[in-house]
MMTF fields as JSON, N, C-alpha, C and O atoms, coordinates in Angstrom:
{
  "mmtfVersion": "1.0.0",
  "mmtfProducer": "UNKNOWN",
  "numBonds": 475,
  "numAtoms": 476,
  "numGroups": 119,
  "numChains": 1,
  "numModels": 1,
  "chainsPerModel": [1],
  "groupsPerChain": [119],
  "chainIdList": ["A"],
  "bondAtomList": [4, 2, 8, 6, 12, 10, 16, 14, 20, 18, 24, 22, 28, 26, 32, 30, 36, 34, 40, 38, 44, 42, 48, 46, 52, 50, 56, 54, 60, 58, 64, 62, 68, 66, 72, 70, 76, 74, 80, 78, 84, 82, 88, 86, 92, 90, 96, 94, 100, 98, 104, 102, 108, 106, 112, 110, 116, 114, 120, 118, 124, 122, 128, 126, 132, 130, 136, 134, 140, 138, 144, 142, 148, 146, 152, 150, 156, 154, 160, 158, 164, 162, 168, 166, 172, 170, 176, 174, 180, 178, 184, 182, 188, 186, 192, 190, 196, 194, 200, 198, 204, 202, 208, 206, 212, 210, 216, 214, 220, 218, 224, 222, 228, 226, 232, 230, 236, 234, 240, 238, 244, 242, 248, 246, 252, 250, 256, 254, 260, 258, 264, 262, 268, 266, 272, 270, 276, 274, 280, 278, 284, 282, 288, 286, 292, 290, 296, 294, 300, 298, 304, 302, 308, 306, 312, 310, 316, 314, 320, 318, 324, 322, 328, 326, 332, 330, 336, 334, 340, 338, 344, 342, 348, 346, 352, 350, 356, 354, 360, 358, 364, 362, 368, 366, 372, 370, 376, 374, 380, 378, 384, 382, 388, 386, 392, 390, 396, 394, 400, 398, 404, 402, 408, 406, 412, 410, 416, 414, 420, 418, 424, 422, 428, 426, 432, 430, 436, 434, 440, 438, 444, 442, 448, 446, 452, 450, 456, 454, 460, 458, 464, 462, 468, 466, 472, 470],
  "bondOrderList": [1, 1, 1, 1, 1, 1, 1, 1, 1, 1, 1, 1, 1, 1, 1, 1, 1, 1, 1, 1, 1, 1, 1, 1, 1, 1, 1, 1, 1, 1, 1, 1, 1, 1, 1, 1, 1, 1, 1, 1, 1, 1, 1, 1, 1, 1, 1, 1, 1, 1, 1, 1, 1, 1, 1, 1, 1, 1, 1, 1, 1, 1, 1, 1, 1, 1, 1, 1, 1, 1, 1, 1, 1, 1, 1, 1, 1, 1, 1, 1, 1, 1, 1, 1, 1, 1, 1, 1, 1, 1, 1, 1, 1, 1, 1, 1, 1, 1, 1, 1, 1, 1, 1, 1, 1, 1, 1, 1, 1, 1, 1, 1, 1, 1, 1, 1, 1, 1],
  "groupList": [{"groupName": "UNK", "atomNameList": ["N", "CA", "C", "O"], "elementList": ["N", "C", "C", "O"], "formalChargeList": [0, 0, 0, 0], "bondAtomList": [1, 0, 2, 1, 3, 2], "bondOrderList": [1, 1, 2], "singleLetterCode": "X", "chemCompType": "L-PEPTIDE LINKING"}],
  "groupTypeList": [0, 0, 0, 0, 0, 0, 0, 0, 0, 0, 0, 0, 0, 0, 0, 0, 0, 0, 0, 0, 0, 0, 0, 0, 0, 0, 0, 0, 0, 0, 0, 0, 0, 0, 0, 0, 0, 0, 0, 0, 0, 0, 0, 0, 0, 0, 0, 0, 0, 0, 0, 0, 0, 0, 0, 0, 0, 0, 0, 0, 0, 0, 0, 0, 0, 0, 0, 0, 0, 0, 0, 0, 0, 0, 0, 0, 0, 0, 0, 0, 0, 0, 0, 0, 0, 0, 0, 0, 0, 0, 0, 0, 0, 0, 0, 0, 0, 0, 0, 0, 0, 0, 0, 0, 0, 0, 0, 0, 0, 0, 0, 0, 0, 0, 0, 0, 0, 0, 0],
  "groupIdList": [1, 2, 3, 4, 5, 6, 7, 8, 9, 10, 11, 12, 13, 14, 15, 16, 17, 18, 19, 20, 21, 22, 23, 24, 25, 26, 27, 28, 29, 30, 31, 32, 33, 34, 35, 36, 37, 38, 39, 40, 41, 42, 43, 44, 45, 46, 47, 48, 49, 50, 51, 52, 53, 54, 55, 56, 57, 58, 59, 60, 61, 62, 63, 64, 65, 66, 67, 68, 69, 70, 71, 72, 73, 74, 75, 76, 77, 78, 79, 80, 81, 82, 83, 84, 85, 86, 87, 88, 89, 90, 91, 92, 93, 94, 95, 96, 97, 98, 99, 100, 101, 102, 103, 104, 105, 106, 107, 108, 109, 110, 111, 112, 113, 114, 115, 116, 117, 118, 119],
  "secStructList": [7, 7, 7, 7, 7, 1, 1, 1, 7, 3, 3, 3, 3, 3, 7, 7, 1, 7, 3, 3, 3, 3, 1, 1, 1, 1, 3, 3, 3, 3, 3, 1, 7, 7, 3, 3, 3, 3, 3, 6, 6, 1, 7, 7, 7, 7, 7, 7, 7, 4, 4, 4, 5, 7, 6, 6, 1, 3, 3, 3, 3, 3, 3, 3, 3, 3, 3, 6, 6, 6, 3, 3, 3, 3, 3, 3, 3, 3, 3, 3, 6, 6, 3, 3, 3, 3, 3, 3, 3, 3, 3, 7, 1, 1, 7, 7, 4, 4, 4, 7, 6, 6, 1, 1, 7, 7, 3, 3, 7, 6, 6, 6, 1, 1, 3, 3, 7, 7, 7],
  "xCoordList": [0.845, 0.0, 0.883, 1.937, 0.555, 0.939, 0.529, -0.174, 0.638, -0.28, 0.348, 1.367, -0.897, -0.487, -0.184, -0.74, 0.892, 1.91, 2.151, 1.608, 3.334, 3.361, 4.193, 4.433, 4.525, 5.081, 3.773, 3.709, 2.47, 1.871, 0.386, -0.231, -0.03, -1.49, -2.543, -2.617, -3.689, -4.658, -5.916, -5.944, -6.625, -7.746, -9.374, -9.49, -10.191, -11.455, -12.591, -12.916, -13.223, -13.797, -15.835, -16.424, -16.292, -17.82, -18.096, -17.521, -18.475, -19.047, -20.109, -21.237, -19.836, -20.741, -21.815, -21.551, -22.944, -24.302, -24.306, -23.996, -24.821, -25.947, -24.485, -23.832, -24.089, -23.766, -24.438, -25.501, -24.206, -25.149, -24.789, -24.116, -24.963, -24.035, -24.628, -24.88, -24.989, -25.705, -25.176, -24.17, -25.937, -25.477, -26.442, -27.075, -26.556, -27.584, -29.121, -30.069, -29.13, -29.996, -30.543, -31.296, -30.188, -30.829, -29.899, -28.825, -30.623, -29.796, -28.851, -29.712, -27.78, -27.329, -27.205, -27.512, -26.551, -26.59, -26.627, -26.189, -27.149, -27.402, -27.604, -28.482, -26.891, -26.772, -25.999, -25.191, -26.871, -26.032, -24.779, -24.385, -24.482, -23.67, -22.633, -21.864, -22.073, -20.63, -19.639, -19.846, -18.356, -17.053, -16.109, -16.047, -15.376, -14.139, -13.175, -13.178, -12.11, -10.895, -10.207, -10.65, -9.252, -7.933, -6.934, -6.599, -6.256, -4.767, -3.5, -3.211, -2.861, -1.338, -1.996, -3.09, -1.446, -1.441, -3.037, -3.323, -3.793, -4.76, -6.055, -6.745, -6.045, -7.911, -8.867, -8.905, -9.747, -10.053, -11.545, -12.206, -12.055, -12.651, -13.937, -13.873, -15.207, -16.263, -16.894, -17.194, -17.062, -17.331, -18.687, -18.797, -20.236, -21.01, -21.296, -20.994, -22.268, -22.626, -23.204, -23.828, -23.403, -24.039, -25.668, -26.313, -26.553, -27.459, -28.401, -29.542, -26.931, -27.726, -27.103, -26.683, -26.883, -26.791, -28.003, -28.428, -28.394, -28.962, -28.366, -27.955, -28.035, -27.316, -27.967, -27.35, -29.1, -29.919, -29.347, -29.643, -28.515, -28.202, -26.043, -25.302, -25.879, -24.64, -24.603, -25.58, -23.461, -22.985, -21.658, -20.908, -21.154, -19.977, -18.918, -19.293, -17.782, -17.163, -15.855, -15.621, -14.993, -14.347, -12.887, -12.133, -12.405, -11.641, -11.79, -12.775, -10.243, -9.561, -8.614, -7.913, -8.372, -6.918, -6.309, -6.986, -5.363, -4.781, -4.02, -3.338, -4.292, -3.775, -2.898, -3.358, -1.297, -0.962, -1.533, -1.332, -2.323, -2.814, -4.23, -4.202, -5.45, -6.562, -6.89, -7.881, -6.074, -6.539, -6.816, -6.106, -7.803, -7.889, -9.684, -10.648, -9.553, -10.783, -11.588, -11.178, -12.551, -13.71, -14.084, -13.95, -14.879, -15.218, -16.684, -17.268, -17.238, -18.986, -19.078, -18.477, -19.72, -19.821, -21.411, -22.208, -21.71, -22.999, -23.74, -23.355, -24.901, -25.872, -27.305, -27.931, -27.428, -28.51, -28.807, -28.044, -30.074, -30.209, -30.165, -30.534, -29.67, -29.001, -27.493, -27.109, -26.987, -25.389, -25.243, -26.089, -23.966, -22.593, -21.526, -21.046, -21.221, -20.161, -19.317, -19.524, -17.932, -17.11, -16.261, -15.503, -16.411, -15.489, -15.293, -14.269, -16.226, -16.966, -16.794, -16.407, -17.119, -17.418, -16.232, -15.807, -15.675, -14.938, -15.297, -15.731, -14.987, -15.476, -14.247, -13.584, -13.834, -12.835, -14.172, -14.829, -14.342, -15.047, -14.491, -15.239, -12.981, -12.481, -11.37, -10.443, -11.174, -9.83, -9.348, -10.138, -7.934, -7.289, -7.767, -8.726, -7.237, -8.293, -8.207, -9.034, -6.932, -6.638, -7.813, -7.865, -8.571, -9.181, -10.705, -11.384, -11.306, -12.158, -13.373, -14.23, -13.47, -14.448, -15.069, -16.146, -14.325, -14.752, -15.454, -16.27, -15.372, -16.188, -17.312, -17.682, -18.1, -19.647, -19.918, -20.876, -18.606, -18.526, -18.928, -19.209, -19.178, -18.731, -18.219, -18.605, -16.95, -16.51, -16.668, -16.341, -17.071, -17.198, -16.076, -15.839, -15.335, -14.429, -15.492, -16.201, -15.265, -15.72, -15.868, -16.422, -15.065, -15.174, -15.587, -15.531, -16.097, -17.198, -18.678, -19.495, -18.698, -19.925, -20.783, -20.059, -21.727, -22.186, -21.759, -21.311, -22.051, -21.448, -21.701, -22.6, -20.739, -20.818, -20.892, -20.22, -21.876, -22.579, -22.869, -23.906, -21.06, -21.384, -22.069, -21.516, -23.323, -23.381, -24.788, -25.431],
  "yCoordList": [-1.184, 0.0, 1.236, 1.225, 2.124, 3.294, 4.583, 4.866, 5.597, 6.618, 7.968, 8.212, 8.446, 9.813, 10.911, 11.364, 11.645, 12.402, 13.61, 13.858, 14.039, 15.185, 14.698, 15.344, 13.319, 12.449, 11.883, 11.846, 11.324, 10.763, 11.125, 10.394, 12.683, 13.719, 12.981, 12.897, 12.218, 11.902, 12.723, 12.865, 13.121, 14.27, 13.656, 13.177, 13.594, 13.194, 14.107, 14.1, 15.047, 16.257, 15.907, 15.253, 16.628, 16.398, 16.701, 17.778, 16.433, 16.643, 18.237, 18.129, 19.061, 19.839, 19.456, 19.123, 19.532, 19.339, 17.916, 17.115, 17.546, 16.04, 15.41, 16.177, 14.04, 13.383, 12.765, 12.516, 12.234, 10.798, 10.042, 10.641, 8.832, 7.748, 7.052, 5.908, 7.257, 6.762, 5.856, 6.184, 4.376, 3.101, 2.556, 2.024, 2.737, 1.758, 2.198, 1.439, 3.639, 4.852, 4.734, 5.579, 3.873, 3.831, 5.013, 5.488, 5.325, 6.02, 5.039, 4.164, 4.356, 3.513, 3.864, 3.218, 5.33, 6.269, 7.722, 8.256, 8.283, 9.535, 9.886, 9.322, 10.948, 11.027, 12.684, 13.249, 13.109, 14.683, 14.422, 15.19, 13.156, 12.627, 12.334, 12.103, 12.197, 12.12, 12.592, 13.455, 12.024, 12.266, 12.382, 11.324, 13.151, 13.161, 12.934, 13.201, 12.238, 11.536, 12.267, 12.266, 12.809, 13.668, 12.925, 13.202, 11.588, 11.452, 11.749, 11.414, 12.403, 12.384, 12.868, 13.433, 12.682, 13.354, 13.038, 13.538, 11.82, 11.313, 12.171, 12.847, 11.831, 12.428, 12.099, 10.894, 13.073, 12.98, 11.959, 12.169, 11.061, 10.375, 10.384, 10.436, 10.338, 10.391, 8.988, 8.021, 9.018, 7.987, 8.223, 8.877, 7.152, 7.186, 5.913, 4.722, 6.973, 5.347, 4.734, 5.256, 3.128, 2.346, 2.562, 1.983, 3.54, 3.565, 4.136, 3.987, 5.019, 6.025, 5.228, 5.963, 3.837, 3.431, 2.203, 1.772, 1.806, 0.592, -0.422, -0.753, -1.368, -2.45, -3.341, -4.376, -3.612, -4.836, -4.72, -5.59, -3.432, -3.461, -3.509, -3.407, -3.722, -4.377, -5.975, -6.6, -6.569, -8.02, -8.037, -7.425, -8.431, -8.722, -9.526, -10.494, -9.138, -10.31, -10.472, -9.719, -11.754, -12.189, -10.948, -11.899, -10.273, -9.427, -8.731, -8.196, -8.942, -7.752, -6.997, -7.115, -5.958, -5.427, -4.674, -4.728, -4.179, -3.906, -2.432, -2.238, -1.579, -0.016, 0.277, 0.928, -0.013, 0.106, 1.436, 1.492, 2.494, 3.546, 3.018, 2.943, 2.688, 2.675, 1.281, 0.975, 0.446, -1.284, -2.378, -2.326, -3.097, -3.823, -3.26, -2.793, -3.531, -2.684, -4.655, -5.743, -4.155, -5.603, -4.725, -3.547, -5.299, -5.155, -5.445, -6.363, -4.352, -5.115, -4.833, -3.928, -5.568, -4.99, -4.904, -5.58, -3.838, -3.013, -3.817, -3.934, -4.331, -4.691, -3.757, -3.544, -3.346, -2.204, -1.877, -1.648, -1.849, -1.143, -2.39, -2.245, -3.453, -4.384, -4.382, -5.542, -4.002, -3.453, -4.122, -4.647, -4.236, -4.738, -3.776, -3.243, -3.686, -3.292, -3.922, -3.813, -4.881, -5.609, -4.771, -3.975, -4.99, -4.436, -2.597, -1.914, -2.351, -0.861, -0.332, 0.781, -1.243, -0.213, -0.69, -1.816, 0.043, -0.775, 0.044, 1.196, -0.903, -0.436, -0.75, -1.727, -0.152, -0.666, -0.895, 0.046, -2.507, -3.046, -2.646, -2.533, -2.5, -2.35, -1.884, -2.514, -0.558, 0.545, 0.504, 0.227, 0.782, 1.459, 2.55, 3.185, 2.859, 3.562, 5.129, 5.887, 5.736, 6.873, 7.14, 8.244, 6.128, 5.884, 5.483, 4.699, 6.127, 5.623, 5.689, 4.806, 7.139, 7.881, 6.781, 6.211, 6.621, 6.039, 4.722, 4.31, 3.91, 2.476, 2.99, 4.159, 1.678, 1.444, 2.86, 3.606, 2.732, 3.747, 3.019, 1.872, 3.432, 3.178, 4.229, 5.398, 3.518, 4.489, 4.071, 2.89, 4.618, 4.356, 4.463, 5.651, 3.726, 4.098, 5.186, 4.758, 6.206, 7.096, 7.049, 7.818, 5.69, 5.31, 3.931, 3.217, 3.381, 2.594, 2.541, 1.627, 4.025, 4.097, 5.099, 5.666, 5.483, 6.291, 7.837, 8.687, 7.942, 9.357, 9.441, 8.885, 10.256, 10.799, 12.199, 12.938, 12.376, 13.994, 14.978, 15.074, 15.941, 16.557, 17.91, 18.797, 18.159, 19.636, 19.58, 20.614],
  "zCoordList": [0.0, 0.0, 0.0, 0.634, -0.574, -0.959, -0.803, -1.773, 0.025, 0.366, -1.001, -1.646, -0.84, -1.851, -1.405, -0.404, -2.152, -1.463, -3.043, -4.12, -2.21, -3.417, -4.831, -5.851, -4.473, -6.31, -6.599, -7.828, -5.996, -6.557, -5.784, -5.009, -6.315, -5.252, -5.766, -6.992, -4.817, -4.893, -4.514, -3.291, -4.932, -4.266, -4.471, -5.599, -3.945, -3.958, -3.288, -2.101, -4.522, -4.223, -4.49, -5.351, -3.415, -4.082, -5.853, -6.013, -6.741, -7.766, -7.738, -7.256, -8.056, -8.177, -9.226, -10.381, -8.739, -10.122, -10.263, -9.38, -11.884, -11.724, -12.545, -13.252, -12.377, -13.18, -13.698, -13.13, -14.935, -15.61, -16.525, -17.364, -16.765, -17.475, -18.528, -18.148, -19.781, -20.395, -21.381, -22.011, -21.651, -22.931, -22.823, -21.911, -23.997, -25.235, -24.956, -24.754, -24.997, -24.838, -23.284, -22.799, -22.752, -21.361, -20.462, -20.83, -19.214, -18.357, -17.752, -17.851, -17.177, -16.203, -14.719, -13.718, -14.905, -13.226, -13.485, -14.504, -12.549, -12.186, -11.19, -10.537, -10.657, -9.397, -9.402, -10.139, -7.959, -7.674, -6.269, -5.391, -6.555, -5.146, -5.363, -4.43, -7.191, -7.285, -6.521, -5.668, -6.774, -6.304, -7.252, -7.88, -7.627, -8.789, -7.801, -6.599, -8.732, -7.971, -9.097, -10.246, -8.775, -9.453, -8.739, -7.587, -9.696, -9.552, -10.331, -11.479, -9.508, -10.506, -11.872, -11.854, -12.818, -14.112, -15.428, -16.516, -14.419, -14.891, -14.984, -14.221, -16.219, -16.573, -15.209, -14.957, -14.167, -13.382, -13.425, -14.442, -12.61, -12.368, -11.642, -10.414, -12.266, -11.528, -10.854, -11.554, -9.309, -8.936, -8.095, -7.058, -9.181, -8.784, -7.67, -7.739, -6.241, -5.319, -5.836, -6.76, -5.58, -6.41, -6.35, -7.224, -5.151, -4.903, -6.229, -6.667, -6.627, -8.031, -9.11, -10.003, -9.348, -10.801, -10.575, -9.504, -11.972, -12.342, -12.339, -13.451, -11.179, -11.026, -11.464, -11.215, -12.113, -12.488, -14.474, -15.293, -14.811, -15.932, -16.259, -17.237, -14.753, -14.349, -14.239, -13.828, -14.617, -14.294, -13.764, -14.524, -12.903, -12.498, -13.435, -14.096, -13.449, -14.502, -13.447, -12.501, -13.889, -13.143, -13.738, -13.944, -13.952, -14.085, -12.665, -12.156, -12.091, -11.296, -11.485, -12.49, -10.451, -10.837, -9.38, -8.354, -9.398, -8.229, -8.632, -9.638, -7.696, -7.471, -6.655, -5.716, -6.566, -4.876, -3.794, -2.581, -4.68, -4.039, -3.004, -1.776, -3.922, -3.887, -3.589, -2.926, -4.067, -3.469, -5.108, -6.112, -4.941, -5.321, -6.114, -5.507, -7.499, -8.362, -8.875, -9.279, -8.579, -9.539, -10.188, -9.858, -11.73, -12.991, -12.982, -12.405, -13.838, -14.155, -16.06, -16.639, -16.536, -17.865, -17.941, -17.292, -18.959, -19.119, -20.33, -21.493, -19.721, -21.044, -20.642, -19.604, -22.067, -22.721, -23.898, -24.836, -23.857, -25.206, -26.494, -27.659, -25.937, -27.465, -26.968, -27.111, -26.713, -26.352, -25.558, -24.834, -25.557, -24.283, -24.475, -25.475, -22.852, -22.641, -21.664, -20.455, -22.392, -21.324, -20.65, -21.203, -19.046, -18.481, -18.437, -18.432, -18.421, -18.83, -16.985, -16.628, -16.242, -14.52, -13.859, -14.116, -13.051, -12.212, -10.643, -10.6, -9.269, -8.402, -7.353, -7.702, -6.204, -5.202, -3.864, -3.418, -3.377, -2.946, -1.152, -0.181, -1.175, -0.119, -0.121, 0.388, -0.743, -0.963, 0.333, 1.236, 0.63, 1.501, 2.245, 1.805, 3.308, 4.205, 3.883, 4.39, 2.811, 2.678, 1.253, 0.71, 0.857, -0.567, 0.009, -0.655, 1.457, 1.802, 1.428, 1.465, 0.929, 0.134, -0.858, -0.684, -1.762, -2.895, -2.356, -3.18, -1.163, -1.215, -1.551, -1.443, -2.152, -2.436, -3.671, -3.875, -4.266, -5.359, -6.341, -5.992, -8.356, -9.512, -10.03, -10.042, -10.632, -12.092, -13.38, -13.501, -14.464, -15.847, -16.749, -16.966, -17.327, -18.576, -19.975, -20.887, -19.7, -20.902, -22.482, -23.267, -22.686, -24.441, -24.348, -25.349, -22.971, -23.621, -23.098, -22.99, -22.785, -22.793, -23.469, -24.288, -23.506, -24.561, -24.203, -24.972, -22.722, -22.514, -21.101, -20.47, -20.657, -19.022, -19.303, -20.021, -18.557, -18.724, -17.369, -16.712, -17.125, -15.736, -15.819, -16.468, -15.165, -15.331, -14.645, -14.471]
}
């Protein structure tokens, strides 16, 4: 585990306004409860609670991965609309305690889904 520091700044700020996540014309989440995660040099990250997505249009897939920052990420891929999307959500089920914010979070990869829309 790895804490963030001034080689590698992690920040996790409320979302101002509505996020929303849309594939295969359906809504998937929306929510005014986001969190953006700004790490290091990375395109910043909106992480919706799972309360405000459609988990009945989530599946779990056996894909993991590991962050020495944030922990250990599981995978869901998105069916809608006619569509799939593999490996489209990823979630940290039990981040590190400096990454606490984000449990019982989702994040979306932005090119495979139809669009994330902050405002």
């Amino acid at each position: 585990m790895k804490l963030p520091g001034p080689d590698h700044p992690i920040t996790i700020t409320p979302t101002p306004g509505c996020v929303r996540v849309t594939f295969g014309g359906q809504v998937v989440a929306e929510t005014t409860r986001a969190l953006t995660l700004k790490e290091a040099s990375y395109p910043a990250v909106q992480y919706i609670p799972r309360e405000d997505a459609a988990m009945a249009l989530l599946e779990a897939t056996p894909r993991s991965t590991h962050c020495p920052y944030k922990g250990d990420a599981s995978y869901y891929s998105i069916a809608a609309g006619g569509k799939r999307a593999e490996n489209a959500v990823w979630s940290y089920e039990a981040p590190y305690p400096a990454m606490a914010a984000i449990q019982g979070h989702l994040a979306f990869y932005p090119d495979r889904v139809d669009a994330i829309e902050i405002g």
